[in-house]
């Protein structure tokens, strides 16, 4: 039990007391939720808990107390597990030598699953960290930790359940579309929702799109809903399965989307019509697949225009725009002077995820390998 200064006020002034305390940085961390007012010993009064360091005789505080007919007192408060946030509890569990910046405080939520990226020094405490997150987040039923191991063929991270149910099949909502998935067998990143919407807003309705590495459809489905004609492909059979599930679940007409389960190059080379855009959302290796555009007209004589490409890429933090364009030009063996680069997000302290936006040069489509770029020092 600890004595804390509290504002004793009437129920009608609770909101004012909370707002005053927050505005002036007097609000105690014990009272995590703005709408929560600790009950006082009277049915007609409530109390707002302040930080212990509050200056009780400050002019500002006394003016507020007078205005609202409130009082300030020191009250013994019994603290228990419910009074502390998840990050405060985890901080108390971890050894002192672990820096405060390395306390687990944020995580991705996918349906009923909380997805953590624990560091090596967190692992001895992983079970209790997972249980704390379960306890403090009623919507969470499973807590998983991403392992370092990546599936070599389908490029999704392997993971383990550290608390809660061993249930990976879940549903999440992004940009008003529901996505069903087995989170352990497909790639999904909720932090990319803004990027998905950015691309959807850039592409004109009625466009024809090839989505080379579509996953379970975070680009393909909203584009099809918008009115585009989408050809969505993924090599991973589980991604392909849930792509088809999500098309049906969101009632997208089959005239607006066609699903494929092919290698990315085979998918593009087998297409026999013109198209406007190509999405290449496989940042670890998408640029390697750009060679599919070299001499593409030989495979697809119906290609009547140069398509626009959005190619995702991982690069270092030094000149990420320049290095991303150079990676694209190296594979195409041709300059792309009008290319632009969007910095999507930092995935690690020394790594940017970027999106290179460019139109495939006609010389590349005609056989750009014969016009190899002349590099100058």
Coordinates of C-alpha atoms in Angstrom, one line a residue:
X1 CA 0.0 0.0 0.0
X2 CA 1.4 3.4 -1.0
X3 CA 0.1 6.9 -0.3
X4 CA -0.8 8.8 -3.4
X5 CA -2.1 12.3 -3.9
X6 CA -5.6 12.2 -5.4
X7 CA -8.2 14.8 -6.6
X8 CA -11.5 14.1 -4.8
X9 CA -14.3 15.4 -7.0
X10 CA -17.9 14.9 -8.0
X11 CA -18.8 12.4 -10.8
X12 CA -19.8 15.4 -12.9
X13 CA -16.3 16.8 -12.8
X14 CA -14.4 13.5 -13.3
X15 CA -13.7 14.3 -17.0
X16 CA -12.4 17.8 -16.1
X17 CA -10.1 16.3 -13.4
X18 CA -8.7 13.7 -15.8
X19 CA -8.2 16.3 -18.5
X20 CA -6.5 18.7 -16.1
X21 CA -4.2 16.0 -14.8
X22 CA -3.2 14.8 -18.3
X23 CA -2.7 18.4 -19.7
X24 CA -0.3 19.3 -16.8
X25 CA 1.5 15.9 -16.7
X26 CA 0.1 15.1 -13.3
X27 CA -1.7 11.9 -14.3
X28 CA -0.4 8.8 -12.6
X29 CA 0.6 5.7 -14.6
X30 CA -1.4 3.7 -12.1
X31 CA -4.5 5.0 -13.9
X32 CA -3.7 3.7 -17.4
X33 CA -7.0 4.2 -19.0
X34 CA -8.3 7.8 -19.3
X35 CA -11.9 6.7 -18.6
X36 CA -11.0 4.8 -15.4
X37 CA -11.6 6.7 -12.2
X38 CA -10.7 5.0 -9.0
X39 CA -13.8 4.9 -6.7
X40 CA -13.6 6.8 -3.5
X41 CA -15.2 5.8 -0.2
X42 CA -18.4 7.6 -1.1
X43 CA -20.9 6.9 -3.8
X44 CA -21.1 10.6 -4.5
X45 CA -17.3 11.2 -5.0
X46 CA -14.6 9.9 -7.3
X47 CA -10.9 10.3 -7.2
X48 CA -8.2 10.9 -9.9
X49 CA -4.8 9.6 -9.0
X50 CA -1.9 12.0 -9.4
X51 CA 1.8 11.4 -9.6
X52 CA 3.5 11.3 -6.2
X53 CA 5.7 14.3 -7.1
X54 CA 2.8 16.7 -7.5
X55 CA 3.2 20.0 -5.7
X56 CA 0.0 20.2 -3.6
X57 CA 0.1 23.9 -3.0
X58 CA 0.7 25.0 -6.6
X59 CA -1.3 28.0 -7.8
X60 CA -2.5 26.1 -10.9
X61 CA -3.7 23.1 -9.0
X62 CA -5.5 25.2 -6.3
X63 CA -7.2 27.3 -9.0
X64 CA -8.6 24.1 -10.5
X65 CA -9.7 22.7 -7.1
X66 CA -11.5 26.0 -6.4
X67 CA -13.2 26.1 -9.8
X68 CA -14.6 22.5 -9.5
X69 CA -15.2 22.5 -5.8
X70 CA -12.8 19.6 -5.4
X71 CA -10.2 18.7 -2.8
X72 CA -6.8 17.0 -2.8
X73 CA -5.8 14.3 -0.3
X74 CA -3.2 11.6 0.2
X75 CA -4.9 8.2 0.1
X76 CA -3.4 4.8 0.6
X77 CA -3.8 2.8 -2.6
X78 CA -3.3 -1.0 -2.7
X79 CA -1.4 -1.9 -5.8
X80 CA -1.7 -5.2 -7.5
X81 CA -1.2 -6.9 -10.9
X82 CA -4.1 -5.0 -12.4
X83 CA -2.5 -1.6 -11.7
X84 CA 0.6 -2.1 -13.8
X85 CA 0.9 -2.1 -17.5
X86 CA 2.4 -5.0 -19.5
X87 CA 5.6 -3.1 -20.2
X88 CA 6.0 -2.2 -16.5
X89 CA 5.6 -5.8 -15.4
X90 CA 8.0 -7.1 -18.1
X91 CA 10.5 -4.4 -17.1
X92 CA 10.4 -5.8 -13.5
X93 CA 11.0 -9.3 -14.8
X94 CA 14.0 -8.6 -17.0
X95 CA 17.5 -8.2 -15.5
X96 CA 18.6 -4.7 -14.8
X97 CA 21.4 -4.9 -17.3
X98 CA 18.8 -5.1 -20.1
X99 CA 18.2 -1.5 -21.3
X100 CA 14.8 0.1 -21.0
X101 CA 14.7 0.5 -24.8
X102 CA 14.8 -3.4 -25.1
X103 CA 11.8 -3.9 -22.9
X104 CA 9.0 -5.6 -24.9
X105 CA 6.3 -3.0 -25.3
X106 CA 5.0 -3.2 -28.9
X107 CA 3.9 -6.1 -31.0
X108 CA 1.8 -6.9 -34.1
X109 CA -1.8 -8.1 -33.7
X110 CA -3.2 -10.4 -36.4
X111 CA -6.7 -11.5 -35.5
X112 CA -6.5 -13.2 -32.1
X113 CA -2.6 -13.5 -32.4
X114 CA 0.0 -11.3 -30.9
X115 CA 3.2 -11.5 -32.9
X116 CA 6.5 -10.7 -31.1
X117 CA 10.1 -10.5 -32.4
X118 CA 12.0 -11.4 -29.2
X119 CA 15.7 -10.9 -29.0
X120 CA 18.1 -13.6 -27.8
X121 CA 18.3 -12.2 -24.3
X122 CA 14.5 -12.2 -24.0
X123 CA 14.2 -16.0 -24.7
X124 CA 14.7 -17.3 -21.1
X125 CA 11.7 -15.2 -20.1
X126 CA 9.6 -15.8 -23.2
X127 CA 6.8 -17.8 -21.5
X128 CA 6.1 -15.2 -18.8
X129 CA 6.4 -12.3 -21.3
X130 CA 3.7 -14.1 -23.4
X131 CA 1.5 -14.7 -20.4
X132 CA 1.7 -11.0 -19.3
X133 CA 0.6 -10.0 -22.9
X134 CA -2.3 -12.4 -22.7
X135 CA -3.4 -11.1 -19.3
X136 CA -3.2 -7.5 -20.3
X137 CA -4.9 -7.8 -23.7
X138 CA -8.3 -9.5 -23.6
X139 CA -8.6 -9.7 -27.4
X140 CA -5.4 -11.8 -27.6
X141 CA -5.7 -15.6 -27.4
X142 CA -2.3 -16.7 -28.7
X143 CA 1.2 -15.1 -28.4
X144 CA 3.8 -16.2 -30.9
X145 CA 7.5 -15.4 -31.4
X146 CA 9.1 -15.2 -34.8
X147 CA 12.1 -17.5 -35.1
X148 CA 15.2 -16.6 -37.1
X149 CA 14.6 -19.5 -39.5
X150 CA 12.9 -18.6 -42.8
X151 CA 11.3 -21.1 -45.1
X152 CA 13.7 -21.2 -48.0
X153 CA 11.2 -21.7 -50.8
X154 CA 8.1 -19.8 -49.7
X155 CA 9.8 -17.1 -47.6
X156 CA 7.6 -17.0 -44.5
X157 CA 9.0 -16.9 -41.0
X158 CA 8.7 -19.9 -38.8
X159 CA 7.3 -19.2 -35.3
X160 CA 6.5 -20.8 -32.0
X161 CA 3.6 -20.3 -29.6
X162 CA 4.9 -19.0 -26.2
X163 CA 1.6 -18.5 -24.5
X164 CA -2.1 -19.2 -25.1
X165 CA -3.8 -21.4 -27.7
X166 CA -1.8 -23.2 -30.4
X167 CA -4.1 -21.9 -33.1
X168 CA -2.6 -20.1 -36.1
X169 CA -5.8 -19.9 -38.3
X170 CA -7.2 -16.4 -37.9
X171 CA -8.9 -13.5 -39.6
X172 CA -7.9 -9.9 -39.7
X173 CA -9.4 -6.8 -41.3
X174 CA -7.3 -4.3 -43.4
X175 CA -8.7 -1.5 -45.5
X176 CA -12.3 -2.8 -45.0
X177 CA -11.4 -6.2 -46.4
X178 CA -11.3 -9.4 -44.3
X179 CA -8.2 -11.7 -44.7
X180 CA -8.4 -15.3 -43.6
X181 CA -5.1 -17.1 -43.1
X182 CA -2.9 -19.7 -41.4
X183 CA -0.5 -17.2 -39.9
X184 CA 2.2 -19.9 -39.6
X185 CA 2.2 -20.8 -43.3
X186 CA 1.8 -17.4 -45.1
X187 CA 3.4 -14.0 -45.0
X188 CA 1.4 -11.2 -43.4
X189 CA 2.5 -7.9 -42.0
X190 CA -0.1 -5.6 -40.5
X191 CA 2.5 -2.7 -40.5
X192 CA 2.2 -2.6 -44.3
X193 CA -1.5 -1.6 -44.3
X194 CA -0.7 2.1 -45.1
X195 CA 1.6 1.0 -48.0
X196 CA -1.0 -1.3 -49.4
X197 CA -3.5 1.6 -49.4
X198 CA -1.0 4.0 -51.0
X199 CA -0.6 1.7 -54.0
X200 CA -4.3 1.0 -54.3
X201 CA -4.9 4.8 -54.4
X202 CA -2.2 5.4 -57.0
X203 CA -3.6 2.8 -59.5
X204 CA -6.5 3.9 -61.7
X205 CA -9.7 2.1 -61.8
X206 CA -10.1 -0.3 -64.8
X207 CA -6.3 -0.9 -64.9
X208 CA -5.0 -4.4 -65.6
X209 CA -2.5 -5.6 -63.0
X210 CA -0.1 -8.5 -62.6
X211 CA 0.6 -9.1 -58.9
X212 CA 3.6 -11.4 -59.1
X213 CA 4.0 -12.3 -55.4
X214 CA 0.5 -11.5 -54.1
X215 CA 0.5 -13.5 -50.9
X216 CA -3.1 -13.8 -49.6
X217 CA -4.1 -10.7 -51.5
X218 CA -3.4 -7.4 -49.5
X219 CA -2.9 -5.5 -52.8
X220 CA -4.9 -7.8 -55.1
X221 CA -8.2 -7.8 -53.3
X222 CA -8.7 -4.0 -52.7
X223 CA -7.6 -3.4 -56.3
X224 CA -10.2 -5.8 -57.6
X225 CA -12.8 -4.3 -55.3
X226 CA -11.9 -0.9 -56.7
X227 CA -12.7 -2.1 -60.2
X228 CA -9.3 -3.1 -61.6
X229 CA -8.7 -6.4 -63.4
X230 CA -6.2 -8.3 -61.3
X231 CA -4.1 -11.4 -62.1
X232 CA -2.8 -12.5 -58.7
X233 CA 0.0 -15.1 -58.3
X234 CA 1.8 -16.7 -55.5
X235 CA 4.1 -19.8 -55.5
X236 CA 3.2 -20.7 -51.9
X237 CA 0.2 -23.2 -52.2
X238 CA -1.1 -22.1 -48.8
X239 CA -1.1 -18.4 -49.9
X240 CA -2.8 -19.5 -53.1
X241 CA -5.5 -21.4 -51.1
X242 CA -6.2 -18.4 -48.7
X243 CA -6.2 -16.0 -51.7
X244 CA -9.0 -18.0 -53.2
X245 CA -10.8 -18.2 -49.8
X246 CA -10.5 -14.4 -49.4
X247 CA -11.8 -13.7 -52.9
X248 CA -15.0 -15.7 -52.0
X249 CA -15.3 -14.3 -48.5
X250 CA -15.2 -10.7 -49.8
X251 CA -17.6 -11.5 -52.6
X252 CA -15.2 -10.3 -55.4
X253 CA -16.6 -11.2 -58.8
X254 CA -14.4 -13.7 -60.7
X255 CA -14.4 -11.3 -63.6
X256 CA -12.3 -9.0 -61.5
X257 CA -9.6 -11.4 -60.3
X258 CA -7.9 -14.5 -61.5
X259 CA -5.7 -16.5 -59.1
X260 CA -2.5 -18.4 -60.1
X261 CA -0.1 -20.7 -58.3
X262 CA 3.1 -20.3 -60.4
X263 CA 6.7 -19.3 -60.2
X264 CA 6.9 -15.5 -60.7
X265 CA 8.7 -15.6 -64.0
X266 CA 6.5 -18.3 -65.4
X267 CA 3.5 -16.3 -64.4
X268 CA 4.6 -13.2 -66.3
X269 CA 5.9 -15.0 -69.4
X270 CA 2.7 -17.1 -69.7
X271 CA 0.5 -14.0 -69.8
X272 CA -0.8 -13.3 -73.3
X273 CA -2.3 -9.9 -73.2
X274 CA -1.4 -6.3 -72.4
X275 CA -1.3 -5.0 -68.8
X276 CA -0.8 -1.7 -67.1
X277 CA 1.0 -2.4 -63.8
X278 CA 3.2 -5.1 -62.2
X279 CA 3.4 -5.4 -58.4
X280 CA 6.6 -7.1 -57.1
X281 CA 6.2 -7.3 -53.3
X282 CA 9.0 -9.7 -52.4
X283 CA 11.6 -7.3 -51.1
X284 CA 14.2 -9.9 -50.2
X285 CA 14.5 -11.0 -53.9
X286 CA 12.0 -9.2 -56.1
X287 CA 14.7 -7.3 -58.0
X288 CA 16.2 -10.6 -59.2
X289 CA 13.0 -11.3 -61.0
X290 CA 13.2 -8.1 -63.1
X291 CA 15.0 -10.1 -65.8
X292 CA 11.6 -11.4 -66.8
X293 CA 11.0 -8.1 -68.6
X294 CA 14.1 -8.4 -70.9
X295 CA 12.7 -9.4 -74.3
X296 CA 9.2 -10.0 -72.8
X297 CA 7.6 -9.0 -76.1
X298 CA 8.9 -12.2 -77.6
X299 CA 6.7 -14.2 -75.2
X300 CA 3.8 -11.7 -75.3
X301 CA 3.4 -10.0 -78.7
X302 CA 0.1 -8.5 -77.4
X303 CA 2.0 -6.3 -75.0
X304 CA 1.1 -2.9 -76.5
X305 CA 2.6 -0.6 -73.9
X306 CA 5.3 -0.3 -71.4
X307 CA 3.9 -1.4 -68.0
X308 CA 4.6 0.5 -64.8
X309 CA 6.3 -1.5 -62.0
X310 CA 6.3 -1.2 -58.2
X311 CA 9.3 -3.3 -57.1
X312 CA 10.0 -3.7 -53.4
X313 CA 13.5 -3.9 -52.2
X314 CA 15.7 -4.1 -49.0
X315 CA 18.7 -1.9 -48.9
X316 CA 21.0 -0.2 -46.5
X317 CA 20.4 3.2 -44.8
X318 CA 23.1 5.0 -46.7
X319 CA 21.5 6.5 -49.9
X320 CA 18.6 4.0 -50.0
X321 CA 17.0 5.8 -53.0
X322 CA 20.2 5.6 -55.1
X323 CA 21.0 2.0 -54.1
X324 CA 17.5 0.8 -54.8
X325 CA 17.5 2.3 -58.4
X326 CA 21.0 0.8 -59.0
X327 CA 19.7 -2.6 -58.0
X328 CA 16.9 -2.4 -60.6
X329 CA 19.1 -1.0 -63.3
X330 CA 21.7 -3.7 -62.7
X331 CA 19.2 -6.5 -63.5
X332 CA 17.5 -4.7 -66.4
X333 CA 20.9 -3.8 -67.9
X334 CA 19.3 -0.4 -68.8
X335 CA 18.9 3.0 -67.1
X336 CA 15.5 4.0 -65.7
X337 CA 16.0 7.8 -65.4
X338 CA 12.4 8.5 -64.4
X339 CA 12.3 6.1 -61.5
X340 CA 11.1 7.3 -58.1
X341 CA 11.7 5.6 -54.8
X342 CA 9.4 5.6 -51.8
X343 CA 10.8 4.8 -48.4
X344 CA 8.3 2.3 -46.9
X345 CA 9.7 1.6 -43.5
X346 CA 12.9 0.7 -41.6
X347 CA 12.8 -3.1 -40.9
X348 CA 16.1 -2.9 -38.9
X349 CA 18.4 -0.2 -37.7
X350 CA 20.5 -0.5 -40.9
X351 CA 17.8 -1.7 -43.4
X352 CA 15.2 0.2 -45.4
X353 CA 12.3 -1.4 -47.2
X354 CA 11.8 0.7 -50.4
X355 CA 9.5 0.7 -53.4
X356 CA 11.0 1.6 -56.8
X357 CA 8.3 3.0 -59.1
X358 CA 9.2 3.0 -62.8
X359 CA 8.1 2.3 -66.3
X360 CA 9.8 -0.6 -68.1
X361 CA 11.8 0.9 -71.0
X362 CA 10.7 -0.2 -74.4
X363 CA 14.3 -1.2 -75.3
X364 CA 14.1 -3.7 -72.4
X365 CA 10.8 -5.2 -73.6
X366 CA 12.3 -5.5 -77.1
X367 CA 15.4 -7.3 -75.8
X368 CA 17.3 -4.9 -73.5
X369 CA 20.0 -7.4 -73.0
X370 CA 21.4 -6.4 -76.4
X371 CA 21.7 -2.8 -75.3
X372 CA 23.7 -3.3 -72.2
X373 CA 24.2 -0.3 -70.2
X374 CA 27.5 1.5 -70.5
X375 CA 28.7 2.4 -67.1
X376 CA 31.0 5.4 -66.5
X377 CA 33.2 5.9 -63.5

